[in-house]
Tab-separated table of N, CA, C and O in Angstrom:
chain	number	residue	atom	x	y	z
A	1	UNK	N	134.798	159.060	69.713
A	1	UNK	CA	134.375	160.069	70.669
A	1	UNK	C	135.391	160.122	71.804
A	1	UNK	O	135.983	159.120	72.147
A	2	UNK	N	135.545	161.271	72.359
A	2	UNK	CA	136.464	161.438	73.482
A	2	UNK	C	136.003	160.642	74.689
A	2	UNK	O	134.819	160.580	74.983
A	3	UNK	N	136.929	160.039	75.378
A	3	UNK	CA	136.608	159.369	76.632
A	3	UNK	C	137.111	160.226	77.777
A	3	UNK	O	137.951	161.105	77.582
A	4	UNK	N	136.626	159.973	78.954
A	4	UNK	CA	137.034	160.763	80.103
A	4	UNK	C	138.533	160.649	80.348
A	4	UNK	O	139.184	161.612	80.725
A	5	UNK	N	139.099	159.478	80.125
A	5	UNK	CA	140.521	159.281	80.367
A	5	UNK	C	141.353	160.124	79.407
A	5	UNK	O	142.232	160.865	79.834
A	6	UNK	N	141.076	160.059	78.123
A	6	UNK	CA	141.872	160.835	77.182
A	6	UNK	C	141.641	162.326	77.371
A	6	UNK	O	142.561	163.115	77.213
A	7	UNK	N	140.428	162.728	77.745
A	7	UNK	CA	140.168	164.136	77.988
A	7	UNK	C	140.980	164.611	79.191
A	7	UNK	O	141.558	165.681	79.167
A	8	UNK	N	141.050	163.794	80.240
A	8	UNK	CA	141.846	164.147	81.409
A	8	UNK	C	143.305	164.324	81.055
A	8	UNK	O	143.962	165.260	81.502
A	9	UNK	N	143.831	163.451	80.233
A	9	UNK	CA	145.230	163.561	79.825
A	9	UNK	C	145.446	164.823	78.996
A	9	UNK	O	146.440	165.527	79.150
A	10	UNK	N	144.521	165.138	78.132
A	10	UNK	CA	144.614	166.319	77.286
A	10	UNK	C	144.538	167.583	78.135
A	10	UNK	O	145.321	168.520	77.962
A	11	UNK	N	143.628	167.618	79.094
A	11	UNK	CA	143.483	168.785	79.954
A	11	UNK	C	144.721	168.977	80.818
A	11	UNK	O	145.204	170.099	80.971
A	12	UNK	N	145.254	167.890	81.370
A	12	UNK	CA	146.474	167.989	82.181
A	12	UNK	C	147.616	168.613	81.389
A	12	UNK	O	148.359	169.447	81.905
A	13	UNK	N	147.741	168.230	80.142
A	13	UNK	CA	148.808	168.783	79.293
A	13	UNK	C	148.599	170.275	79.065
A	13	UNK	O	149.534	171.070	79.131
A	14	UNK	N	147.348	170.684	78.801
A	14	UNK	CA	147.063	172.107	78.596
A	14	UNK	C	147.351	172.924	79.847
A	14	UNK	O	147.934	174.006	79.772
A	15	UNK	N	146.947	172.404	80.996
A	15	UNK	CA	147.187	173.114	82.251
A	15	UNK	C	148.686	173.272	82.502
A	15	UNK	O	149.148	174.347	82.889
A	16	UNK	N	149.450	172.210	82.267
A	16	UNK	CA	150.895	172.257	82.489
A	16	UNK	C	151.571	173.218	81.518
A	16	UNK	O	152.482	173.970	81.896
A	17	UNK	N	151.139	173.229	80.269
A	17	UNK	CA	151.762	174.089	79.262
A	17	UNK	C	151.385	175.562	79.406
A	17	UNK	O	152.011	176.421	78.791
A	18	UNK	N	150.376	175.864	80.218
A	18	UNK	CA	149.929	177.245	80.372
A	18	UNK	C	150.935	178.096	81.135
A	18	UNK	O	150.934	179.319	81.019
A	19	UNK	N	151.788	177.453	81.944
A	19	UNK	CA	152.734	178.199	82.755
A	19	UNK	C	152.104	178.806	84.002
A	19	UNK	O	152.739	179.571	84.718
A	20	UNK	N	150.843	178.468	84.267
A	20	UNK	CA	150.110	178.979	85.418
A	20	UNK	C	149.870	177.818	86.375
A	20	UNK	O	149.601	176.698	85.948
A	21	UNK	N	149.951	178.095	87.661
A	21	UNK	CA	149.659	177.052	88.640
A	21	UNK	C	148.155	176.993	88.877
A	21	UNK	O	147.569	177.887	89.478
A	22	UNK	N	147.516	175.950	88.350
A	22	UNK	CA	146.088	175.743	88.508
A	22	UNK	C	145.841	174.788	89.670
A	22	UNK	O	146.550	173.806	89.835
A	23	UNK	N	144.814	175.082	90.465
A	23	UNK	CA	144.371	174.189	91.525
A	23	UNK	C	143.016	173.619	91.116
A	23	UNK	O	142.198	174.337	90.559
A	24	UNK	N	142.799	172.334	91.405
A	24	UNK	CA	141.512	171.727	91.053
A	24	UNK	C	140.478	172.065	92.122
A	24	UNK	O	140.748	171.993	93.315
A	25	UNK	N	139.314	172.463	91.668
A	25	UNK	CA	138.214	172.798	92.569
A	25	UNK	C	137.136	171.745	92.433
A	25	UNK	O	136.890	171.288	91.316
A	26	UNK	N	136.461	171.324	93.450
A	26	UNK	CA	136.711	171.665	94.849
A	26	UNK	C	137.759	170.738	95.463
A	26	UNK	O	137.770	169.541	95.191
A	27	UNK	N	138.630	171.303	96.229
A	27	UNK	CA	139.631	170.544	96.967
A	27	UNK	C	139.813	171.227	98.321
A	27	UNK	O	140.432	172.281	98.399
A	28	UNK	N	139.262	170.634	99.373
A	28	UNK	CA	139.311	171.298	100.682
A	28	UNK	C	140.717	171.451	101.232
A	28	UNK	O	140.933	172.220	102.164
A	29	UNK	N	141.693	170.768	100.659
A	29	UNK	CA	143.059	170.849	101.163
A	29	UNK	C	143.826	172.019	100.572
A	29	UNK	O	144.897	172.372	101.055
A	30	UNK	N	143.304	172.620	99.513
A	30	UNK	CA	143.975	173.765	98.913
A	30	UNK	C	143.756	175.013	99.758
A	30	UNK	O	142.662	175.278	100.231
A	31	UNK	N	144.803	175.775	99.944
A	31	UNK	CA	144.735	177.050	100.654
A	31	UNK	C	144.574	178.138	99.594
A	31	UNK	O	145.547	178.559	98.973
A	32	UNK	N	143.327	178.571	99.371
A	32	UNK	CA	143.031	179.517	98.306
A	32	UNK	C	143.343	180.934	98.737
A	32	UNK	O	143.023	181.342	99.842
A	33	UNK	N	143.947	181.691	97.843
A	33	UNK	CA	144.211	183.109	98.053
A	33	UNK	C	143.629	183.882	96.872
A	33	UNK	O	143.524	183.348	95.767
A	34	UNK	N	143.301	185.132	97.107
A	34	UNK	CA	142.711	185.942	96.043
A	34	UNK	C	143.617	185.939	94.810
A	34	UNK	O	144.822	186.128	94.913
A	35	UNK	N	142.996	185.695	93.657
A	35	UNK	CA	143.729	185.691	92.402
A	35	UNK	C	144.293	184.349	91.996
A	35	UNK	O	144.805	184.201	90.891
A	36	UNK	N	144.224	183.337	92.892
A	36	UNK	CA	144.697	182.001	92.520
A	36	UNK	C	143.881	181.470	91.354
A	36	UNK	O	142.686	181.740	91.233
A	37	UNK	N	144.525	180.690	90.506
A	37	UNK	CA	143.868	180.090	89.348
A	37	UNK	C	143.286	178.737	89.740
A	37	UNK	O	143.938	177.958	90.435
A	38	UNK	N	142.089	178.461	89.256
A	38	UNK	CA	141.477	177.174	89.522
A	38	UNK	C	140.733	176.651	88.313
A	38	UNK	O	140.448	177.390	87.376
A	39	UNK	N	140.450	175.359	88.344
A	39	UNK	CA	139.636	174.762	87.286
A	39	UNK	C	138.724	173.708	87.891
A	39	UNK	O	139.004	173.155	88.957
A	40	UNK	N	137.619	173.469	87.209
A	40	UNK	CA	136.659	172.469	87.638
A	40	UNK	C	136.087	171.798	86.400
A	40	UNK	O	135.642	172.476	85.473
A	41	UNK	N	136.125	170.472	86.372
A	41	UNK	CA	135.500	169.726	85.283
A	41	UNK	C	134.043	169.523	85.657
A	41	UNK	O	133.742	168.952	86.704
A	42	UNK	N	133.146	170.007	84.809
A	42	UNK	CA	131.727	169.918	85.107
A	42	UNK	C	131.129	168.646	84.530
A	42	UNK	O	131.778	167.931	83.775
A	43	UNK	N	129.875	168.370	84.864
A	43	UNK	CA	129.248	167.089	84.539
A	43	UNK	C	129.211	166.782	83.046
A	43	UNK	O	129.262	165.630	82.654
A	44	UNK	N	129.138	167.800	82.207
A	44	UNK	CA	129.094	167.544	80.763
A	44	UNK	C	130.474	167.661	80.120
A	44	UNK	O	130.599	167.777	78.912
A	45	UNK	N	131.509	167.630	80.960
A	45	UNK	CA	132.915	167.722	80.534
A	45	UNK	C	133.296	169.130	80.100
A	45	UNK	O	134.371	169.332	79.542
A	46	UNK	N	132.426	170.101	80.355
A	46	UNK	CA	132.850	171.488	80.201
A	46	UNK	C	133.865	171.758	81.313
A	46	UNK	O	133.880	171.067	82.332
A	47	UNK	N	134.707	172.743	81.119
A	47	UNK	CA	135.713	173.079	82.120
A	47	UNK	C	135.552	174.536	82.513
A	47	UNK	O	135.569	175.422	81.659
A	48	UNK	N	135.376	174.761	83.808
A	48	UNK	CA	135.277	176.121	84.336
A	48	UNK	C	136.671	176.546	84.786
A	48	UNK	O	137.317	175.870	85.578
A	49	UNK	N	137.148	177.655	84.233
A	49	UNK	CA	138.437	178.236	84.604
A	49	UNK	C	138.128	179.513	85.377
A	49	UNK	O	137.291	180.306	84.948
A	50	UNK	N	138.796	179.728	86.505
A	50	UNK	CA	138.482	180.913	87.292
A	50	UNK	C	139.701	181.426	88.057
A	50	UNK	O	140.711	180.739	88.182
A	51	UNK	N	139.578	182.670	88.519
A	51	UNK	CA	140.539	183.290	89.438
A	51	UNK	C	139.821	183.449	90.765
A	51	UNK	O	138.789	184.109	90.844
A	52	UNK	N	140.332	182.866	91.804
A	52	UNK	CA	139.661	182.830	93.092
A	52	UNK	C	139.474	184.231	93.680
A	52	UNK	O	140.417	185.028	93.711
A	53	UNK	N	138.264	184.513	94.125
A	53	UNK	CA	137.890	185.779	94.779
A	53	UNK	C	138.118	187.000	93.907
A	53	UNK	O	138.280	188.098	94.415
A	54	UNK	N	138.154	186.823	92.599
A	54	UNK	CA	138.271	187.960	91.693
A	54	UNK	C	136.915	188.151	91.017
A	54	UNK	O	136.319	187.206	90.524
A	55	UNK	N	136.442	189.371	91.010
A	55	UNK	CA	135.106	189.652	90.490
A	55	UNK	C	135.004	189.350	88.989
A	55	UNK	O	135.847	189.783	88.205
A	56	UNK	N	133.976	188.621	88.611
A	56	UNK	CA	133.707	188.283	87.210
A	56	UNK	C	134.909	187.631	86.527
A	56	UNK	O	135.115	187.825	85.335
A	57	UNK	N	135.693	186.896	87.277
A	57	UNK	CA	136.900	186.303	86.701
A	57	UNK	C	136.734	184.799	86.541
A	57	UNK	O	137.433	184.010	87.161
A	58	UNK	N	135.791	184.421	85.701
A	58	UNK	CA	135.647	183.006	85.382
A	58	UNK	C	135.011	182.853	84.010
A	58	UNK	O	134.338	183.751	83.518
A	59	UNK	N	135.276	181.736	83.420
A	59	UNK	CA	134.657	181.408	82.135
A	59	UNK	C	134.543	179.897	82.041
A	59	UNK	O	135.282	179.172	82.700
A	60	UNK	N	133.603	179.437	81.247
A	60	UNK	CA	133.412	178.003	81.055
A	60	UNK	C	133.692	177.661	79.601
A	60	UNK	O	133.173	178.304	78.688
A	61	UNK	N	134.525	176.670	79.405
A	61	UNK	CA	134.883	176.211	78.065
A	61	UNK	C	134.021	174.984	77.762
A	61	UNK	O	134.078	174.000	78.503
A	62	UNK	N	133.224	175.035	76.697
A	62	UNK	CA	132.332	173.903	76.396
A	62	UNK	C	133.099	172.607	76.165
A	62	UNK	O	134.206	172.606	75.615
A	63	UNK	N	132.502	171.524	76.613
A	63	UNK	CA	133.082	170.202	76.411
A	63	UNK	C	132.708	169.632	75.058
A	63	UNK	O	132.217	170.351	74.174
A	64	UNK	N	132.906	168.329	74.888
A	64	UNK	CA	132.545	167.694	73.622
A	64	UNK	C	131.055	167.840	73.332
A	64	UNK	O	130.247	167.899	74.247
A	65	UNK	N	130.729	167.889	72.065
A	65	UNK	CA	129.325	167.935	71.644
A	65	UNK	C	128.824	166.497	71.566
A	65	UNK	O	128.931	165.842	70.531
A	66	UNK	N	128.283	166.010	72.680
A	66	UNK	CA	127.938	164.595	72.803
A	66	UNK	C	126.898	164.142	71.795
A	66	UNK	O	126.894	162.981	71.389
A	67	UNK	N	125.998	165.005	71.373
A	67	UNK	CA	124.945	164.618	70.429
A	67	UNK	C	125.354	164.759	68.972
A	67	UNK	O	124.586	164.461	68.082
A	68	UNK	N	126.561	165.227	68.739
A	68	UNK	CA	127.053	165.438	67.382
A	68	UNK	C	127.967	164.274	67.006
A	68	UNK	O	129.097	164.183	67.489
A	69	UNK	N	127.485	163.382	66.146
A	69	UNK	CA	128.274	162.197	65.806
A	69	UNK	C	129.513	162.535	64.981
A	69	UNK	O	130.409	161.710	64.844
A	70	UNK	N	129.588	163.758	64.462
A	70	UNK	CA	130.780	164.142	63.707
A	70	UNK	C	131.889	164.674	64.621
A	70	UNK	O	132.998	164.911	64.163
A	71	UNK	N	131.591	164.861	65.934
A	71	UNK	CA	132.601	165.348	66.875
A	71	UNK	C	133.619	164.241	67.127
A	71	UNK	O	133.278	163.129	67.517
A	72	UNK	N	134.872	164.539	66.885
A	72	UNK	CA	135.959	163.581	67.081
A	72	UNK	C	137.052	164.244	67.901
A	72	UNK	O	137.002	165.441	68.179
A	73	UNK	N	138.053	163.468	68.257
A	73	UNK	CA	139.216	164.029	68.950
A	73	UNK	C	139.822	165.152	68.111
A	73	UNK	O	140.224	166.191	68.632
A	74	UNK	N	139.889	164.923	66.810
A	74	UNK	CA	140.509	165.884	65.905
A	74	UNK	C	139.761	167.195	65.788
A	74	UNK	O	140.361	168.239	65.554
A	75	UNK	N	138.445	167.173	65.968
A	75	UNK	CA	137.681	168.420	65.909
A	75	UNK	C	137.537	169.058	67.287
A	75	UNK	O	137.477	170.282	67.407
A	76	UNK	N	137.482	168.242	68.331
A	76	UNK	CA	137.307	168.774	69.677
A	76	UNK	C	138.579	169.441	70.200
A	76	UNK	O	138.529	170.522	70.784
A	77	UNK	N	139.723	168.801	70.008
A	77	UNK	CA	140.968	169.312	70.588
A	77	UNK	C	141.291	170.736	70.162
A	77	UNK	O	141.559	171.587	71.019
A	78	UNK	N	141.275	171.084	68.868
A	78	UNK	CA	141.573	172.467	68.491
A	78	UNK	C	140.540	173.461	69.022
A	78	UNK	O	140.887	174.567	69.440
A	79	UNK	N	139.285	173.062	69.025
A	79	UNK	CA	138.231	173.950	69.533
A	79	UNK	C	138.423	174.211	71.027
A	79	UNK	O	138.344	175.347	71.495
A	80	UNK	N	138.703	173.161	71.784
A	80	UNK	CA	138.889	173.316	73.221
A	80	UNK	C	140.169	174.097	73.529
A	80	UNK	O	140.183	174.966	74.397
A	81	UNK	N	141.245	173.808	72.812
A	81	UNK	CA	142.512	174.510	73.026
A	81	UNK	C	142.348	175.999	72.785
A	81	UNK	O	142.836	176.832	73.567
A	82	UNK	N	141.666	176.376	71.718
A	82	UNK	CA	141.430	177.794	71.424
A	82	UNK	C	140.602	178.435	72.529
A	82	UNK	O	140.903	179.551	72.980
A	83	UNK	N	139.575	177.746	73.001
A	83	UNK	CA	138.758	178.265	74.093
A	83	UNK	C	139.532	178.398	75.385
A	83	UNK	O	139.380	179.382	76.119
A	84	UNK	N	140.385	177.431	75.663
A	84	UNK	CA	141.209	177.464	76.875
A	84	UNK	C	142.178	178.645	76.828
A	84	UNK	O	142.296	179.406	77.788
A	85	UNK	N	142.873	178.796	75.704
A	85	UNK	CA	143.829	179.899	75.570
A	85	UNK	C	143.157	181.259	75.658
A	85	UNK	O	143.677	182.183	76.282
A	86	UNK	N	141.972	181.391	75.064
A	86	UNK	CA	141.223	182.641	75.150
A	86	UNK	C	140.796	182.918	76.584
A	86	UNK	O	140.862	184.055	77.050
A	87	UNK	N	140.384	181.886	77.316
A	87	UNK	CA	139.973	182.058	78.707
A	87	UNK	C	141.135	182.533	79.566
A	87	UNK	O	140.994	183.460	80.373
A	88	UNK	N	142.303	181.936	79.373
A	88	UNK	CA	143.487	182.333	80.151
A	88	UNK	C	143.838	183.788	79.842
A	88	UNK	O	144.107	184.577	80.751
A	89	UNK	N	143.815	184.166	78.580
A	89	UNK	CA	144.143	185.547	78.211
A	89	UNK	C	143.128	186.528	78.821
A	89	UNK	O	143.526	187.586	79.332
A	90	UNK	N	141.850	186.196	78.780
A	90	UNK	CA	140.818	187.084	79.313
A	90	UNK	C	140.880	187.220	80.829
A	90	UNK	O	140.507	188.269	81.357
A	91	UNK	N	141.332	186.186	81.522
A	91	UNK	CA	141.353	186.220	82.978
A	91	UNK	C	142.638	186.810	83.552
A	91	UNK	O	142.717	187.060	84.742
A	92	UNK	N	143.628	187.041	82.705
A	92	UNK	CA	144.867	187.645	83.204
A	92	UNK	C	144.618	189.104	83.386
A	92	UNK	O	144.939	189.821	84.159
């Protein structure tokens, strides 16, 4: 099963490879401007991707299926990557 550490490393790689500057939310030190890209890891390891102050410009990518014993790194990574890429395309 995915651990928080490996998921963090995987997410960091996806964010870096996107070519978009993502800011982690909430971070009071970030100076947010309309249209800035942000992400938030939610309690169930879902990831919310959004464009700051843009109407209806957010989506949540489901995290690992914790109750599914067949969920592995190998099944989660492609599913999450596809969801992440679709979210970025939809929010542009």
